[in-house]
Coordinates of C-alpha atoms in Angstrom, one line a residue:
M15 CA -11.3 1.3 11.6
N16 CA -7.9 0.3 12.7
V17 CA -5.0 1.0 10.6
V18 CA -1.4 0.0 11.1
V19 CA 1.5 2.0 9.3
W20 CA 4.4 -0.5 8.9
N21 CA 7.9 0.8 8.2
E22 CA 11.2 -0.9 8.2
N23 CA 12.7 2.3 9.6
R24 CA 16.2 1.8 8.6
H25 CA 17.1 4.9 6.6
E26 CA 15.8 7.3 9.1
K27 CA 18.4 5.6 11.6
S28 CA 21.5 5.6 9.1
N29 CA 20.9 8.6 6.7
P30 CA 20.8 12.0 8.5
M31 CA 19.1 13.4 5.2
V32 CA 16.1 11.1 5.9
A33 CA 16.2 11.7 9.8
E34 CA 16.0 15.4 9.1
I35 CA 12.9 15.1 6.8
Y36 CA 11.1 12.5 8.7
P37 CA 12.2 13.0 12.3
N38 CA 9.4 10.7 13.7
G39 CA 10.1 8.1 10.7
I40 CA 8.1 7.7 7.5
H41 CA 5.7 5.8 9.7
G42 CA 5.3 8.4 12.0
A43 CA 4.5 11.2 9.3
I44 CA 2.0 8.9 7.5
A45 CA 0.2 8.2 10.9
E46 CA 0.0 11.7 11.8
F47 CA -1.8 12.8 8.7
L48 CA -4.2 10.0 9.0
E49 CA -5.1 11.0 12.6
E50 CA -6.2 14.2 11.3
D51 CA -9.3 12.2 9.9
Q52 CA -10.0 10.7 13.4
I53 CA -8.5 7.3 12.2
H54 CA -7.4 4.9 14.9
V55 CA -3.5 4.4 13.8
K56 CA -0.8 2.4 15.1
T57 CA 2.6 1.8 14.0
A58 CA 5.2 -1.1 13.7
T59 CA 8.5 -1.4 12.6
L60 CA 11.0 -4.0 11.3
D61 CA 13.3 -4.3 14.4
E62 CA 10.5 -4.8 16.8
E63 CA 9.8 -8.2 17.9
D64 CA 7.7 -9.9 15.4
H65 CA 8.3 -6.9 13.3
G66 CA 5.8 -5.1 15.5
L67 CA 3.2 -7.3 13.6
T68 CA 1.8 -9.6 16.7
D69 CA -1.1 -12.1 16.0
E70 CA -3.2 -9.9 18.4
L71 CA -2.4 -6.8 16.4
L72 CA -3.3 -8.2 13.0
N73 CA -6.4 -9.7 13.9
E74 CA -7.7 -6.1 15.0
T75 CA -6.1 -4.5 11.7
D76 CA -8.5 -3.4 9.0
V77 CA -5.9 -1.7 6.9
L78 CA -2.1 -2.3 6.8
I79 CA 0.0 0.3 5.1
W80 CA 3.5 -1.0 4.2
W81 CA 6.7 1.0 3.4
G82 CA 10.0 -1.0 2.9
H83 CA 13.1 -0.7 0.8
K84 CA 16.5 -1.7 1.7
A85 CA 15.6 -4.6 4.2
H86 CA 13.0 -6.6 2.3
D87 CA 14.9 -9.8 2.7
E88 CA 15.0 -9.5 6.5
V89 CA 11.2 -9.7 6.8
K90 CA 10.5 -13.1 8.5
D91 CA 8.5 -15.6 6.0
D92 CA 6.2 -16.5 9.1
I93 CA 5.2 -13.0 9.5
V94 CA 4.6 -12.8 5.6
E95 CA 2.3 -15.6 5.7
K96 CA 0.2 -14.3 8.4
V97 CA -0.1 -10.8 6.6
H98 CA -1.0 -12.8 3.5
K99 CA -3.6 -14.8 5.3
R100 CA -5.0 -11.7 6.7
V101 CA -5.4 -10.0 3.4
L102 CA -7.1 -13.2 2.0
E103 CA -9.6 -12.8 5.0
G104 CA -10.3 -9.1 4.0
M105 CA -7.5 -6.9 5.7
G106 CA -6.9 -4.1 3.3
L107 CA -3.3 -3.4 2.0
I108 CA -1.7 -0.3 0.9
A109 CA 1.8 -0.8 -0.7
L110 CA 3.8 2.5 -1.0
H111 CA 6.8 3.1 -3.1
S112 CA 9.6 0.5 -2.8
A113 CA 7.0 -1.9 -1.3
H114 CA 6.5 -3.2 -4.7
F115 CA 9.5 -5.2 -3.7
S116 CA 8.2 -6.5 -0.4
K117 CA 7.8 -10.2 0.2
I118 CA 4.1 -9.8 1.0
F119 CA 3.4 -7.7 -2.3
K120 CA 5.4 -10.0 -4.5
K121 CA 3.5 -13.0 -2.9
L122 CA 0.1 -11.5 -3.4
M123 CA 1.1 -10.5 -7.1
G124 CA 2.8 -13.8 -8.1
T125 CA 5.5 -11.9 -10.2
T126 CA 8.9 -10.3 -9.9
C127 CA 7.4 -6.9 -9.3
D128 CA 10.6 -5.7 -11.0
L129 CA 11.0 -2.4 -12.8
K130 CA 13.5 0.4 -13.9
W131 CA 14.6 3.0 -11.6
R132 CA 16.9 6.2 -11.3
E133 CA 17.7 8.4 -8.5
A134 CA 17.6 11.9 -9.6
D135 CA 15.9 15.1 -8.8
E136 CA 13.3 14.7 -11.5
T137 CA 9.9 16.0 -11.7
E138 CA 7.0 13.6 -11.5
R139 CA 3.5 14.1 -12.8
L140 CA 1.1 11.6 -11.7
W141 CA -2.0 11.7 -14.2
V142 CA -5.3 10.6 -13.1
V143 CA -6.3 8.0 -15.6
D144 CA -9.8 6.9 -13.8
P145 CA -11.2 10.1 -12.5
S146 CA -14.6 8.0 -11.3
H147 CA -12.5 5.9 -8.8
P148 CA -13.3 7.0 -5.2
I149 CA -9.3 6.9 -4.5
T150 CA -8.8 10.1 -6.8
E151 CA -11.6 12.1 -4.9
G152 CA -10.6 15.5 -4.5
I153 CA -7.8 15.5 -7.0
G154 CA -7.6 17.4 -10.3
E155 CA -6.1 15.9 -13.5
Y156 CA -2.7 15.2 -12.1
I157 CA -0.3 15.6 -9.1
E158 CA 3.1 17.2 -9.9
L159 CA 6.0 16.5 -7.7
E160 CA 8.9 18.7 -8.3
K161 CA 11.5 16.0 -7.1
E162 CA 11.1 12.3 -7.0
E163 CA 12.8 9.2 -7.8
M164 CA 11.9 7.6 -11.1
Y165 CA 10.4 4.3 -11.6
G166 CA 9.9 3.2 -15.2
E167 CA 8.3 0.5 -17.2
H168 CA 8.2 -2.5 -17.7
F169 CA 6.8 -2.9 -14.3
D170 CA 6.4 -6.7 -13.9
I171 CA 3.1 -6.9 -12.0
P172 CA -0.3 -8.7 -13.2
A173 CA -2.8 -6.6 -15.2
P174 CA -4.3 -4.2 -12.5
D175 CA -8.1 -4.6 -11.8
Q176 CA -8.1 -1.0 -12.1
L177 CA -5.2 1.6 -13.2
I178 CA -5.7 4.8 -11.4
F179 CA -2.4 6.5 -11.9
M180 CA 0.2 7.1 -14.6
S181 CA 3.2 8.7 -14.0
W182 CA 5.4 10.7 -16.4
F183 CA 8.9 11.8 -15.5
E184 CA 11.1 14.5 -16.9
G185 CA 13.6 11.8 -18.2
G186 CA 10.8 10.5 -20.5
E187 CA 9.8 7.4 -18.6
V188 CA 6.4 6.4 -17.7
F189 CA 5.0 4.1 -15.1
R190 CA 1.7 2.7 -13.7
S191 CA 1.7 4.4 -10.4
G192 CA -1.6 3.6 -8.9
S193 CA -3.1 0.2 -9.1
T194 CA -5.7 -1.9 -7.5
Y195 CA -6.2 -5.6 -6.9
Q196 CA -8.3 -8.0 -5.1
R197 CA -7.1 -11.2 -3.5
G198 CA -9.6 -13.0 -1.6
K199 CA -11.8 -10.9 0.4
G200 CA -8.9 -8.1 0.5
K201 CA -8.4 -4.9 -1.5
I202 CA -4.9 -4.0 -2.4
F203 CA -3.6 -0.7 -3.6
Y204 CA -0.1 0.0 -4.9
F205 CA 0.9 3.8 -4.7
R206 CA 4.3 4.8 -6.3
P207 CA 5.5 8.1 -4.7
G208 CA 7.4 8.2 -1.5
H209 CA 11.2 8.0 -1.9
E210 CA 12.8 8.5 1.5
T211 CA 15.1 11.5 0.6
Y212 CA 12.0 13.8 -0.5
P213 CA 9.3 15.1 1.6
T214 CA 6.5 13.4 -0.3
Y215 CA 4.5 12.3 2.4
Y216 CA 4.0 16.0 3.6
N217 CA 2.3 16.7 0.2
K218 CA -1.3 17.3 0.6
E219 CA -2.4 15.9 -2.4
I220 CA -0.3 12.6 -2.0
Q221 CA -1.9 12.5 1.8
R222 CA -5.3 12.7 0.1
V223 CA -4.9 9.7 -2.0
I224 CA -3.5 7.6 0.8
K225 CA -6.4 8.7 3.1
N226 CA -8.9 7.9 0.1
G227 CA -7.1 4.5 -0.3
V228 CA -7.3 3.7 3.3
K229 CA -11.1 4.1 3.1
W230 CA -11.4 2.2 -0.3
V231 CA -9.3 -0.9 0.9
N232 CA -11.3 -1.1 4.2
N233 CA -13.8 -3.7 3.8
V234 CA -17.0 -3.1 5.9
N235 CA -19.5 -5.8 6.8
T236 CA -18.3 -8.1 4.0
P237 CA -20.0 -11.6 4.5
A238 CA -17.9 -14.4 4.9
P239 CA -18.1 -17.0 2.0
V240 CA -18.9 -20.5 3.1
Y241 CA -16.8 -23.4 1.6
G242 CA -16.7 -27.1 1.6
N243 CA -19.5 -29.8 0.7
A244 CA -22.9 -28.0 0.2
K245 CA -26.4 -29.3 0.6
P246 CA -28.8 -28.7 -2.5
L247 CA -30.2 -25.2 -2.2
E248 CA -33.7 -26.7 -2.6
E249 CA -33.3 -28.9 0.5
I250 CA -32.3 -25.8 2.4
T251 CA -35.3 -23.7 1.2
K252 CA -37.7 -26.5 2.2
K253 CA -36.3 -26.6 5.6
Q254 CA -36.6 -22.8 6.0
V255 CA -40.4 -23.0 4.8
K256 CA -41.2 -25.6 7.4
Q257 CA -39.6 -23.5 10.1

């Protein structure tokens, strides 16, 4: 399995607090814990040529993890189209935190993906609402984060294929924090936690969810459907019998 962790990598350059928390970037922190499970990981960032997402790299990628926040509009439309095509072909996508507003996530969802938010040191409790789902393997009834940014409903997304996590914040809001979708042959997992000024991606339970998510969105040996003008099945069967 080939995984690419994409990060705009802007906060780490402009905010000393973020640089201190993630000295190797958010992409580096995520890549590091994925590599613990012997997963082949590469990273890509916004300011690289083609945002680091060359045709060659995308064609080899089984799962793309996307983190973005302040520079969504700087992502080139032609790159978004290429990523969108690869998802429809079967590449898995995990959208983290503010990637709900990324061009690629909004294109796949077909909605504004807008929400309420509040930057405050609030406790977040992510309740597992589908304990049978593989993404929740190894997780208890909930994950508690001492400090996180608040996201609140209404979250303008399509009804999820599966709702896995529901967050509660001490300010009183709730939020659909873990949702899955399928677009074409591609599986998509949106996972809310991960504001840049908190060490969320060092939390072992958050790491476990992302690792589980990588395995779940990875399509293994899925057959490619055949489209276009089709011969009658009877004709095909007779031909096979003669052979």
